[in-house]
Coordinates of C-alpha atoms (C1' of nucleotides) in Angstrom, one line a residue:
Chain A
X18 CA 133.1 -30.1 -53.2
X19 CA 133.0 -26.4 -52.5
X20 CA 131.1 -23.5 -54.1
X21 CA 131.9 -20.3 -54.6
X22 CA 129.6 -17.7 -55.1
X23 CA 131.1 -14.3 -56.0
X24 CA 129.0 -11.0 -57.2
X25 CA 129.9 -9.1 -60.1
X26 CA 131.4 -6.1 -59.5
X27 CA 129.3 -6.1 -56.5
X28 CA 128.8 -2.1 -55.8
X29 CA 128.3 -1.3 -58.9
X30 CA 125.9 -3.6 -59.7
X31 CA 123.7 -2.9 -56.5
X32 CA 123.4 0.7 -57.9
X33 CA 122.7 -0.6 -61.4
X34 CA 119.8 -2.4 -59.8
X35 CA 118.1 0.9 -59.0
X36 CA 119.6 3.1 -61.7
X37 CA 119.1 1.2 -65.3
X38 CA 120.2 3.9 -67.0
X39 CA 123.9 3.0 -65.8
X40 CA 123.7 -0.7 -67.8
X41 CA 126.5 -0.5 -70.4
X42 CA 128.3 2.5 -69.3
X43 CA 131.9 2.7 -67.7
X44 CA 131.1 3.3 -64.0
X45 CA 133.0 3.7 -60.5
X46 CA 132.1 3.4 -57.2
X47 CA 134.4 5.8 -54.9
X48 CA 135.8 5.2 -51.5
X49 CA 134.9 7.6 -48.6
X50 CA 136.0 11.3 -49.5
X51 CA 135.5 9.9 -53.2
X52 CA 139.1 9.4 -52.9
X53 CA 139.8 6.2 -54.8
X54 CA 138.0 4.2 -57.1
X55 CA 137.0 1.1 -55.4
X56 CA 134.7 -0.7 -57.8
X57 CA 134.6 -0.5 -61.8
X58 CA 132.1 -2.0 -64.5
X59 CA 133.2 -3.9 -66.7
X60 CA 133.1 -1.1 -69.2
X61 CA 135.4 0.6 -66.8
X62 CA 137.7 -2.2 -66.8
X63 CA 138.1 -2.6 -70.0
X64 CA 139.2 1.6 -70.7
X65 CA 142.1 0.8 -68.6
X66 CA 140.8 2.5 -64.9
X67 CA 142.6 0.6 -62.5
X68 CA 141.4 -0.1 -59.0
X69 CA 142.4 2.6 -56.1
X70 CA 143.5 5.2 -58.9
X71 CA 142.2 8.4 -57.2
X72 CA 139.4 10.1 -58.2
X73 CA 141.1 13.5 -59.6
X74 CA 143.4 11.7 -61.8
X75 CA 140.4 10.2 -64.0
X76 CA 139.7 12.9 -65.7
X77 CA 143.6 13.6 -67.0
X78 CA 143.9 10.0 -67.8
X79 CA 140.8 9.5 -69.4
X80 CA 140.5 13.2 -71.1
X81 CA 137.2 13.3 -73.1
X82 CA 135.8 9.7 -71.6
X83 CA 132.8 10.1 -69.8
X84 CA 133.1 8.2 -67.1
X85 CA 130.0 7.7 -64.2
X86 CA 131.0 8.0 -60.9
X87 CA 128.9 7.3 -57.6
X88 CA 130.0 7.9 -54.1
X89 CA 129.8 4.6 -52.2
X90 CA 126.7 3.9 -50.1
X91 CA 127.5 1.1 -47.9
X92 CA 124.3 0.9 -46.4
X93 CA 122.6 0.0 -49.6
X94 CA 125.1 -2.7 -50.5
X95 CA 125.2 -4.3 -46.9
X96 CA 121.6 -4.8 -47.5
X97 CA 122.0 -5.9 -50.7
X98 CA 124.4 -8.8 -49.5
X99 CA 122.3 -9.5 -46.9
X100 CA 119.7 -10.2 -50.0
X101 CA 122.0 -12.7 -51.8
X102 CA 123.3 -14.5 -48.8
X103 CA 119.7 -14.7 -47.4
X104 CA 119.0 -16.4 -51.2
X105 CA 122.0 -18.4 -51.1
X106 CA 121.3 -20.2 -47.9
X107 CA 117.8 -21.2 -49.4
X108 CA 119.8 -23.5 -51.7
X109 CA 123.1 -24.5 -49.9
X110 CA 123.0 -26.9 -46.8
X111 CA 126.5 -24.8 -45.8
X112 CA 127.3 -21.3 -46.4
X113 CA 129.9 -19.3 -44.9
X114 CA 130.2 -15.7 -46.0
X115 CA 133.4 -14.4 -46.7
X116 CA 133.0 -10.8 -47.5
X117 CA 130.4 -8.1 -48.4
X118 CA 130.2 -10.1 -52.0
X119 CA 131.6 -13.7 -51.5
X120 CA 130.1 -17.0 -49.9
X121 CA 131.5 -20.3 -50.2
X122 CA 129.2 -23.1 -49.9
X123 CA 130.6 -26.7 -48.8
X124 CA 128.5 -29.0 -50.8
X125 CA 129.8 -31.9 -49.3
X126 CA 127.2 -35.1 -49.8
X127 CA 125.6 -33.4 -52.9
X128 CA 127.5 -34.3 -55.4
X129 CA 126.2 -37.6 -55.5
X130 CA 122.9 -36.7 -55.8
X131 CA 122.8 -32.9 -57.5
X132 CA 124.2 -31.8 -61.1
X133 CA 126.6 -29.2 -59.5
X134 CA 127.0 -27.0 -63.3
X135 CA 122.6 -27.5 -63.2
X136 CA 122.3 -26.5 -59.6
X137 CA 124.9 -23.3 -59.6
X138 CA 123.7 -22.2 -62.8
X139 CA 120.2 -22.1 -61.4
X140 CA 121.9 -20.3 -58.1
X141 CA 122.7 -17.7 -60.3
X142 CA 119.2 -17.1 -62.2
X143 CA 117.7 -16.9 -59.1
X144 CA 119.8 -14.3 -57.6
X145 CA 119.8 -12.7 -60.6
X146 CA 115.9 -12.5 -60.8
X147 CA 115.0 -12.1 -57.0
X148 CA 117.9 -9.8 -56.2
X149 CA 118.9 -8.2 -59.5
X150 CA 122.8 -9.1 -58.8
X151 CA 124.8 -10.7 -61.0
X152 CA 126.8 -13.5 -59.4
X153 CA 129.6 -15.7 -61.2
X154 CA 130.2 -19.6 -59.2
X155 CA 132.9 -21.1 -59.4
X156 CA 133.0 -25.4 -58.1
X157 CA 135.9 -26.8 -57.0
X158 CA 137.1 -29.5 -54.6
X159 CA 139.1 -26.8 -52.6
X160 CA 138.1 -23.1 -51.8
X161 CA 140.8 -22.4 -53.7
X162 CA 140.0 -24.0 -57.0
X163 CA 136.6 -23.1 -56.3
X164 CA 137.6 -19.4 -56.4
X165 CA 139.7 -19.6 -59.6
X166 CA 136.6 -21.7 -61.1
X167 CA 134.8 -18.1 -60.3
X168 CA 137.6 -15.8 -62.1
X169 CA 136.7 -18.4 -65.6
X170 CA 132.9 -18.1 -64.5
X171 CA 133.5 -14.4 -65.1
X172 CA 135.4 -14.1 -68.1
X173 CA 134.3 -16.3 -70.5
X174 CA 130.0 -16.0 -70.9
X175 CA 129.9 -19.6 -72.2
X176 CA 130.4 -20.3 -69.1
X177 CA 126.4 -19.2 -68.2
X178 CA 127.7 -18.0 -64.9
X179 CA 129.1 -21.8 -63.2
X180 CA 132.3 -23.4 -64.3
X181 CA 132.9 -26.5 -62.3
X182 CA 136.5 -28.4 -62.0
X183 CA 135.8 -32.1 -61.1
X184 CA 138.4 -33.8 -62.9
X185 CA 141.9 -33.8 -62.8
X186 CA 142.1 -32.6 -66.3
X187 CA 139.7 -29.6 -65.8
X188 CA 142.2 -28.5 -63.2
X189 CA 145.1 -28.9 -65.2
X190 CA 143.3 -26.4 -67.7
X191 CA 142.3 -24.2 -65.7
X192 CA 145.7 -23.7 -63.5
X193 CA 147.5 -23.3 -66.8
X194 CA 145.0 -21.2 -67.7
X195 CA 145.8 -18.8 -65.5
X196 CA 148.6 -16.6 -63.7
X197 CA 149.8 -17.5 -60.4
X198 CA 149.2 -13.9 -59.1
X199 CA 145.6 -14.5 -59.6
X200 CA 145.5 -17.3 -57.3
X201 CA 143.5 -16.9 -53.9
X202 CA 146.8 -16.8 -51.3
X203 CA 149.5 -15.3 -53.9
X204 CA 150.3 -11.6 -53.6
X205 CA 152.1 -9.7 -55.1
X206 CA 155.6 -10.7 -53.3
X207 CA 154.7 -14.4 -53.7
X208 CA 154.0 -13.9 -57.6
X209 CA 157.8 -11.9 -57.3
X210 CA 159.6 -14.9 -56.2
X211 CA 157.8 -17.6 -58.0
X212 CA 158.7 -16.0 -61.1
X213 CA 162.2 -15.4 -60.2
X214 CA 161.8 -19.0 -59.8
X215 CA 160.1 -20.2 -63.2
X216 CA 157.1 -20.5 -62.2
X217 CA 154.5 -18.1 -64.2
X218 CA 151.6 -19.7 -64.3
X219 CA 149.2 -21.9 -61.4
X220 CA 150.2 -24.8 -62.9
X221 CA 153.9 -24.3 -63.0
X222 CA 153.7 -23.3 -59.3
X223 CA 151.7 -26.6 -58.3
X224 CA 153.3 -29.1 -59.9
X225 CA 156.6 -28.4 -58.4
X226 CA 157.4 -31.0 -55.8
X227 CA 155.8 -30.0 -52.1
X228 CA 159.6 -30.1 -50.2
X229 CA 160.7 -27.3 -52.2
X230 CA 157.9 -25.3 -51.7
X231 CA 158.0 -25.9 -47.9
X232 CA 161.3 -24.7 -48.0
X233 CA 161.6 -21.4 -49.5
X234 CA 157.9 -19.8 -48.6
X235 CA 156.1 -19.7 -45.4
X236 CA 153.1 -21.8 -44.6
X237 CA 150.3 -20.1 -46.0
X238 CA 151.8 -20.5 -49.2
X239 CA 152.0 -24.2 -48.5
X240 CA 148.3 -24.4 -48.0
X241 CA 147.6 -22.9 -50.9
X242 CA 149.8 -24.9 -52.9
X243 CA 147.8 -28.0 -51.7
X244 CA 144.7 -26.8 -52.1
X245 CA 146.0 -25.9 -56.0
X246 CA 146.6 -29.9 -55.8
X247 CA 143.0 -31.0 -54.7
X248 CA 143.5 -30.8 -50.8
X249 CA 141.6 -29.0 -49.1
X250 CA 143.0 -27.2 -46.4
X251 CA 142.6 -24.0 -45.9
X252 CA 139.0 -23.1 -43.8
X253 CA 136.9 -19.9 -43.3
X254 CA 135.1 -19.6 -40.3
X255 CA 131.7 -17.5 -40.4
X256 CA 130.5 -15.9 -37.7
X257 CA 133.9 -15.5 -35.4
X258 CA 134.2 -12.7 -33.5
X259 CA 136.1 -10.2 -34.7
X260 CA 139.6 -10.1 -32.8
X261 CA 140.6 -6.9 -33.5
X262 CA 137.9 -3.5 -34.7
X263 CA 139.1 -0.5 -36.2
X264 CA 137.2 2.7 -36.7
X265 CA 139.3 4.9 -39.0
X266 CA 138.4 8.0 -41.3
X267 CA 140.7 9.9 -43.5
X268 CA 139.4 14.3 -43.2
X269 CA 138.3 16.0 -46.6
X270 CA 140.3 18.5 -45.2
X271 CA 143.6 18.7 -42.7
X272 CA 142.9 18.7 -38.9
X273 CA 145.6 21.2 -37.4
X274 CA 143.2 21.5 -34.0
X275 CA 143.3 19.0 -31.2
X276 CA 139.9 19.8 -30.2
X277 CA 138.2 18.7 -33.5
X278 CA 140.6 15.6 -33.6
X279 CA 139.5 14.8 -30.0
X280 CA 135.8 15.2 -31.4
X281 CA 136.8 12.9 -34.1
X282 CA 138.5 10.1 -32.2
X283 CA 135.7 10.4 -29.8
X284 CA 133.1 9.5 -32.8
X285 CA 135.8 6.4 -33.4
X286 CA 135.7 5.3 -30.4
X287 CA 131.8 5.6 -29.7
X288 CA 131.6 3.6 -33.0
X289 CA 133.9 0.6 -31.5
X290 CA 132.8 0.2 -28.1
X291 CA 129.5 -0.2 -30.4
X292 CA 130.7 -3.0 -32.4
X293 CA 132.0 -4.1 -29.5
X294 CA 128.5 -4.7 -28.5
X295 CA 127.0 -5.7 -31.3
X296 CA 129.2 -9.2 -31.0
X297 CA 128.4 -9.2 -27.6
X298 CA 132.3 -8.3 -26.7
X299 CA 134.7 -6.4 -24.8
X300 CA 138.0 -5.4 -25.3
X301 CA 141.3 -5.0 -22.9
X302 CA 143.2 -2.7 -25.6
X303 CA 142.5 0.8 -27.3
X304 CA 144.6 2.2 -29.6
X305 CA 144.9 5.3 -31.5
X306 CA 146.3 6.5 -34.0
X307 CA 147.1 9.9 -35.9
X308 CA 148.9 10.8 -39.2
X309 CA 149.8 13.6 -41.3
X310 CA 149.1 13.4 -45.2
X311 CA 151.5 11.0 -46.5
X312 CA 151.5 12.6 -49.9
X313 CA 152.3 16.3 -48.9
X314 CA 155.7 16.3 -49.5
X315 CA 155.9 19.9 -48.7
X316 CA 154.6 19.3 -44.8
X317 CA 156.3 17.6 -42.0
X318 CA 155.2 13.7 -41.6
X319 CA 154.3 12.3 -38.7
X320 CA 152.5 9.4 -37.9
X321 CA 152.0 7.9 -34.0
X322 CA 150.1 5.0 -32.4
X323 CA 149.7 4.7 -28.7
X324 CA 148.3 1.4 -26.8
X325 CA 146.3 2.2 -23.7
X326 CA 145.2 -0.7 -21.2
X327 CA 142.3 -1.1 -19.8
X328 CA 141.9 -2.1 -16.0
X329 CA 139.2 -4.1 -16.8
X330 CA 137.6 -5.2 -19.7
X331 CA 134.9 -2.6 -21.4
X332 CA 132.7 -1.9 -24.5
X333 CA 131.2 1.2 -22.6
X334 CA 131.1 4.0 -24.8
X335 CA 132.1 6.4 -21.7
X336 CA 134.8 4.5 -21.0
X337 CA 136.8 4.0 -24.4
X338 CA 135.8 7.2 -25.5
X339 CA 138.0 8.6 -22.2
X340 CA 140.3 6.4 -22.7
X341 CA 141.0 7.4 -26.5
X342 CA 140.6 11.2 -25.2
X343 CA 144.0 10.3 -23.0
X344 CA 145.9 9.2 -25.4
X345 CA 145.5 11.4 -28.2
X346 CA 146.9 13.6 -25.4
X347 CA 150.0 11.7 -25.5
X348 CA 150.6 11.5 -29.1
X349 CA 149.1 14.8 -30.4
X350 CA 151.7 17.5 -31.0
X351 CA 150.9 21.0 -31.8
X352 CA 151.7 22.6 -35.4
X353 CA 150.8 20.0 -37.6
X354 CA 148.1 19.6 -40.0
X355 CA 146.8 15.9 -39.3
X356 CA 145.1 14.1 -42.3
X357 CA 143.4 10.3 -40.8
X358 CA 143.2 9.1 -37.3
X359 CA 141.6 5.8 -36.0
X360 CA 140.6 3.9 -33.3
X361 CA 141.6 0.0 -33.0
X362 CA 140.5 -2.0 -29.5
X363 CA 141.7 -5.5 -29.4
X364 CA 142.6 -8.1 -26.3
X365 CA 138.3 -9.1 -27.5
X366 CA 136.9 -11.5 -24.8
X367 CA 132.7 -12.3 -24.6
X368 CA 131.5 -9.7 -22.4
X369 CA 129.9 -12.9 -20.1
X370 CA 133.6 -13.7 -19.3
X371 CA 135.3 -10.3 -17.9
X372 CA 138.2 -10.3 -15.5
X373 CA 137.9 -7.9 -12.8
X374 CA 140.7 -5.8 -11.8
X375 CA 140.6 -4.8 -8.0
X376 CA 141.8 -1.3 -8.6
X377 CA 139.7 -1.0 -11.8
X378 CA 135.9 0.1 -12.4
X379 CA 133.9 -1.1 -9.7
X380 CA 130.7 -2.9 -9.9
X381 CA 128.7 -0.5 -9.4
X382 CA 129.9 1.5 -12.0
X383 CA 130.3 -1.1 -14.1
X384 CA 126.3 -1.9 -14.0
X385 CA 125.5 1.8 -14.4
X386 CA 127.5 2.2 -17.8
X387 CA 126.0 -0.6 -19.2
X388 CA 123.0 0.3 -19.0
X389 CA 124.1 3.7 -20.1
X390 CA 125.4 1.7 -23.0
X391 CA 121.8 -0.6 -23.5
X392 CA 119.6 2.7 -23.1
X393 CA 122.1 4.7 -26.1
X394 CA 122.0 1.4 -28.4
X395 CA 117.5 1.1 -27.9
X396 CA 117.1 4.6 -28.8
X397 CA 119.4 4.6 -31.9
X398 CA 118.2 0.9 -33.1
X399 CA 114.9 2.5 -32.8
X400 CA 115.3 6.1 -34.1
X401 CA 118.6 5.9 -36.3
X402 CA 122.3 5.7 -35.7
X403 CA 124.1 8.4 -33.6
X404 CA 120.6 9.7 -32.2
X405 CA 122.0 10.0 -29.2
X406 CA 125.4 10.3 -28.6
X407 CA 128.1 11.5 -26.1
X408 CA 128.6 15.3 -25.9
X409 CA 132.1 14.6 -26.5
X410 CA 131.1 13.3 -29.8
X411 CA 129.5 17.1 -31.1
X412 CA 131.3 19.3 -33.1
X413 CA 131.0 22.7 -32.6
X414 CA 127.9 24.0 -34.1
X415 CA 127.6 26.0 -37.1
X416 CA 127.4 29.5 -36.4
X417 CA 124.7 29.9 -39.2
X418 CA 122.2 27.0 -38.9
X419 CA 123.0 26.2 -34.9
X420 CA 123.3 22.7 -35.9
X421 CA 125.9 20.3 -34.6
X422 CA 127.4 17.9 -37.1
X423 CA 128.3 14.5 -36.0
X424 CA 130.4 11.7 -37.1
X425 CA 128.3 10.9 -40.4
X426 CA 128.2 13.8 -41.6
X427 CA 132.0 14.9 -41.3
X428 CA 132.9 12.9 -44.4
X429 CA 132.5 13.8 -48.6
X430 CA 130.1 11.8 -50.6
X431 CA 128.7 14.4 -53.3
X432 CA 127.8 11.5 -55.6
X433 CA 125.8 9.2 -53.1
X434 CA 122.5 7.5 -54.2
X435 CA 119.6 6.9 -51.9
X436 CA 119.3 4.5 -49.5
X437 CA 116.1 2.7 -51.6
X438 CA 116.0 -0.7 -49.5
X439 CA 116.8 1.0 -46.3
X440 CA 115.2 4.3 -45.5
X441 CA 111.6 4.9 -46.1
X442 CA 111.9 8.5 -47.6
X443 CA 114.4 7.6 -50.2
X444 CA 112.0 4.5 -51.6
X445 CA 111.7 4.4 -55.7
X446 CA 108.7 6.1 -56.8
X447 CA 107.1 3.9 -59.8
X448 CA 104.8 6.5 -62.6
X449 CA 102.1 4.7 -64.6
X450 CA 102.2 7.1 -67.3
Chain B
dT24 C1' 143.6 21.1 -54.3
dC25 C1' 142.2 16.1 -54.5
dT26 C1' 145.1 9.6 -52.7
dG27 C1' 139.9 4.2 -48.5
dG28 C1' 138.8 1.2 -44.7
dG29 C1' 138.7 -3.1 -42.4
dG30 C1' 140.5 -7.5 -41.3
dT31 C1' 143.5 -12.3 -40.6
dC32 C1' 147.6 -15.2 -39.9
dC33 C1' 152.5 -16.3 -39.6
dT34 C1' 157.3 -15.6 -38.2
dA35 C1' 161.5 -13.8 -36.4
dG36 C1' 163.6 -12.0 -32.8
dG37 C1' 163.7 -10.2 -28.1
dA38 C1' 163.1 -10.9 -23.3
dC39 C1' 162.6 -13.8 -20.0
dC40 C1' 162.8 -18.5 -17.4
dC41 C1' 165.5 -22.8 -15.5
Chain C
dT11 C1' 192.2 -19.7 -26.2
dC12 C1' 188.0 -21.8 -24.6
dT13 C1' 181.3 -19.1 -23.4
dG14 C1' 175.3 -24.7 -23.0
dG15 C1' 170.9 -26.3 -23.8
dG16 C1' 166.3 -26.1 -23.5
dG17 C1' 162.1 -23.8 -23.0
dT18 C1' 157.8 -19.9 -23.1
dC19 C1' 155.6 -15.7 -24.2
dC20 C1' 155.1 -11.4 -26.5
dT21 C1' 155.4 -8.2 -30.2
dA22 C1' 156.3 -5.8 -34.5
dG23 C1' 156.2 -6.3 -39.0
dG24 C1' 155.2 -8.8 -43.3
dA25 C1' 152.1 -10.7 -46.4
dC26 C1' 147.8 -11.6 -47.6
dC27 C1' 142.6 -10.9 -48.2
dC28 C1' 138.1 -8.1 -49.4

DNA sequence: TCTGGGGTCCTAGGACCC
DNA sequence: TCTGGGGTCCTAGGACCC
């Protein structure tokens, strides 16, 4: 059996923590820019707001609605997760975390022994109490079911926050219970031609017979048809490095100037060859990427990517952020008014197992930026992120203040709560009066 | 005026080999 | 007139996830 442990609306519930006052209300949580909504309450799902609608078009489709709104703060709700998975693993032998706001536990052996609705209902209390986030778990025999166990955790209260399928007639239910697009595995082109196939619902997807299945969609779709049928299949593997890393920002406001997009793919690149590191990597690949605003109808479109390859494998910030300077070169063209660009490095291999090039970096060299590298990473672990970074990575300072703005501070959040669990400064302050 | 950011896996087709 | 048979590797794009 498998366990699925999925917080409510997870951002906006890690700011409810700190700001009661927001309990009952309709509230989003806005991408970067506050461009899109990215999380709702409950309240906010039930008015209608849909998820990604952009943050401008609230207030003319929801006239006289008032409607909270909080930039995201991603450093609060990393350290939130970190607080429900640390909780989770005090009460799972397995866990493997899937996302910012999902673990699945494999509770393989417990069932014998444990009442699984007793033991994920208590799960929940206690995340609830130590944490203050609201989790739904859903228990299954496959991931799968155990995620669609979550989705009736959620909706129905009588639930108290566990719904468990272990029978073949509690799956039944539940698959006819509920739409095939909602199944783990079935997007939106999936849902297309299962309908156009008579199949609405979960259930009318898995009981048709495997062969046909097999032969109209791909594999994936096969797995998850099993899984619908009480086979598990399909795994998640915690902990993998990360095969590909993308650093990517969309600009408040148009880039026309190669200099401050140079500045800003240097920031994207500084950022990867820092992941990079963080998993102990290094890549063979950098790309980058530029685009105009796709929704300017009234300004030329472009969009380029351009693949540079490394002689020999690096996570030195010097390094990719040269490399990333070159090839904006290559791709940038003059006249446009540029709205995102990004930074991807892939061809990942431990950085213990590097292939040397003999017309690439020497060793020497090599050994010097690392420890370029290792002295950059001690000083911001130890005094903050982007303490110290490349001059390539400073925008040109403000002609008032004399201050040079870097990377974090180059993007919109005008809503943004403190970081209360993070940052000593911005702790809650607790009156007796 | 204003529209996010980060991943994975699979597959078909091209280019190449004998 | 008539045009084989069997492989591998790589890549772009699709589909999906959060």
């Amino acid at each position: 059996m498998f366990a699925l442990v999925d917080c409510d609306n997870c951002f906006v519930s890690c700011e409810r923590v700190f700001r009661p006052d927001l309990e009952g209300k309709p509230v989003v949580v806005l991408s970067n820019n506050d461009g899109c909504v990215v999380a709702r309450s409950n309240e906010a799902k039930a008015l209608g707001i849909k998820e990604g609608t952009p943050y401008f078009k609230l207030a003319d489709e929801f006239p006289g609605v008032k409607i909270e709104a909080l930039s995201s703060n991603y450093t609060l709700y990393g350290d939130m997760s970190a607080r429900v998975m640390a909780t989770i693993r005090m009460h799972a032998p397995k866990v493997e975390v899937y996302s910012i706001d999902e673990a699945f536990c494999d509770l393989t052996g417990m069932e014998r022994t444990t009442d699984l609705k007793l033991w994920g209902e208590q799960l929940a209390a206690r995340i609830r109490q130590w944490v203050g986030m609201p989790v739904s778990i859903g228990i299954g025999p496959t991931r799968t079911l155990a995620k669609l166990a979550s989705r009736y955790a959620k909706l129905y209260r009588g639930y108290n926050k566990c719904c468990v399928i272990d029978s073949d007639e509690k799956r039944r239910k539940a698959l006819a219970g509920m739409d095939a697009a909602r199944v783990w595995g079935i997007g939106a082109r999936t849902d297309a031609k299962l309908r156009y196939n008579g199949c609405r619902t979960a259930l009318d997807f898995a009981d048709k017979p495997q062969g046909w299945v097999r032969m109209l969609f791909p594999l994936p779709v096969e797995n998850t048809w099993r899984e619908l049928n009480g086979i598990s299949c399909i795994k998640t593997d915690e902990i993998a490095e990360k095969k590909s890393i993308c650093t990517s920002r969309s600009f408040p406001e148009m880039v026309a100037d190669r200099e401050t997009l140079r500045t800003h793919v240097s920031n994207y690149a500084s950022r990867c060859a820092a992941k990079l590191r963080r998993q102990h990597s290094v890549c063979n690949i950098l790309t980058v990427f530029i685009t105009t605003n796709p929704f300017r109808e009234d300004l030329e479109w472009y969009s380029n990517a351009i693949n540079v390859t490394l002689g020999t494998a690096s996570a030195s910030t010097v390094e990719l952020v040269s490399a990333a300077g070159q090839a904006l070169d290559r791709i940038f063209r003059d006249g446009l008014k540029y709205k995102r660009a990004g930074v991807i490095v892939s061809g990942i291999v431990p950085d213990n197992a590097v292939q040397l090039d003999l017309f690439g970096t020497d060793e020497n060299t090599r050994r010097r930026l690392n420890l370029v590298s290792k002295a950059a990473d001690d000083v911001n672990r130890r005094w903050g992120t982007e303490t110290v970074v490349l001059a390539a990575q400073q925008y040109p300072s403000d002609p008032v203040t004399g201050m040079s703005p870097h990377f974090k501070d180059v993007i919109l959040h005008n809503m943004r709560t403190p970081c209360y669990t993070t940052n000593l400064h911005d702790i809650i302050g607790v009156s007796s009066d």
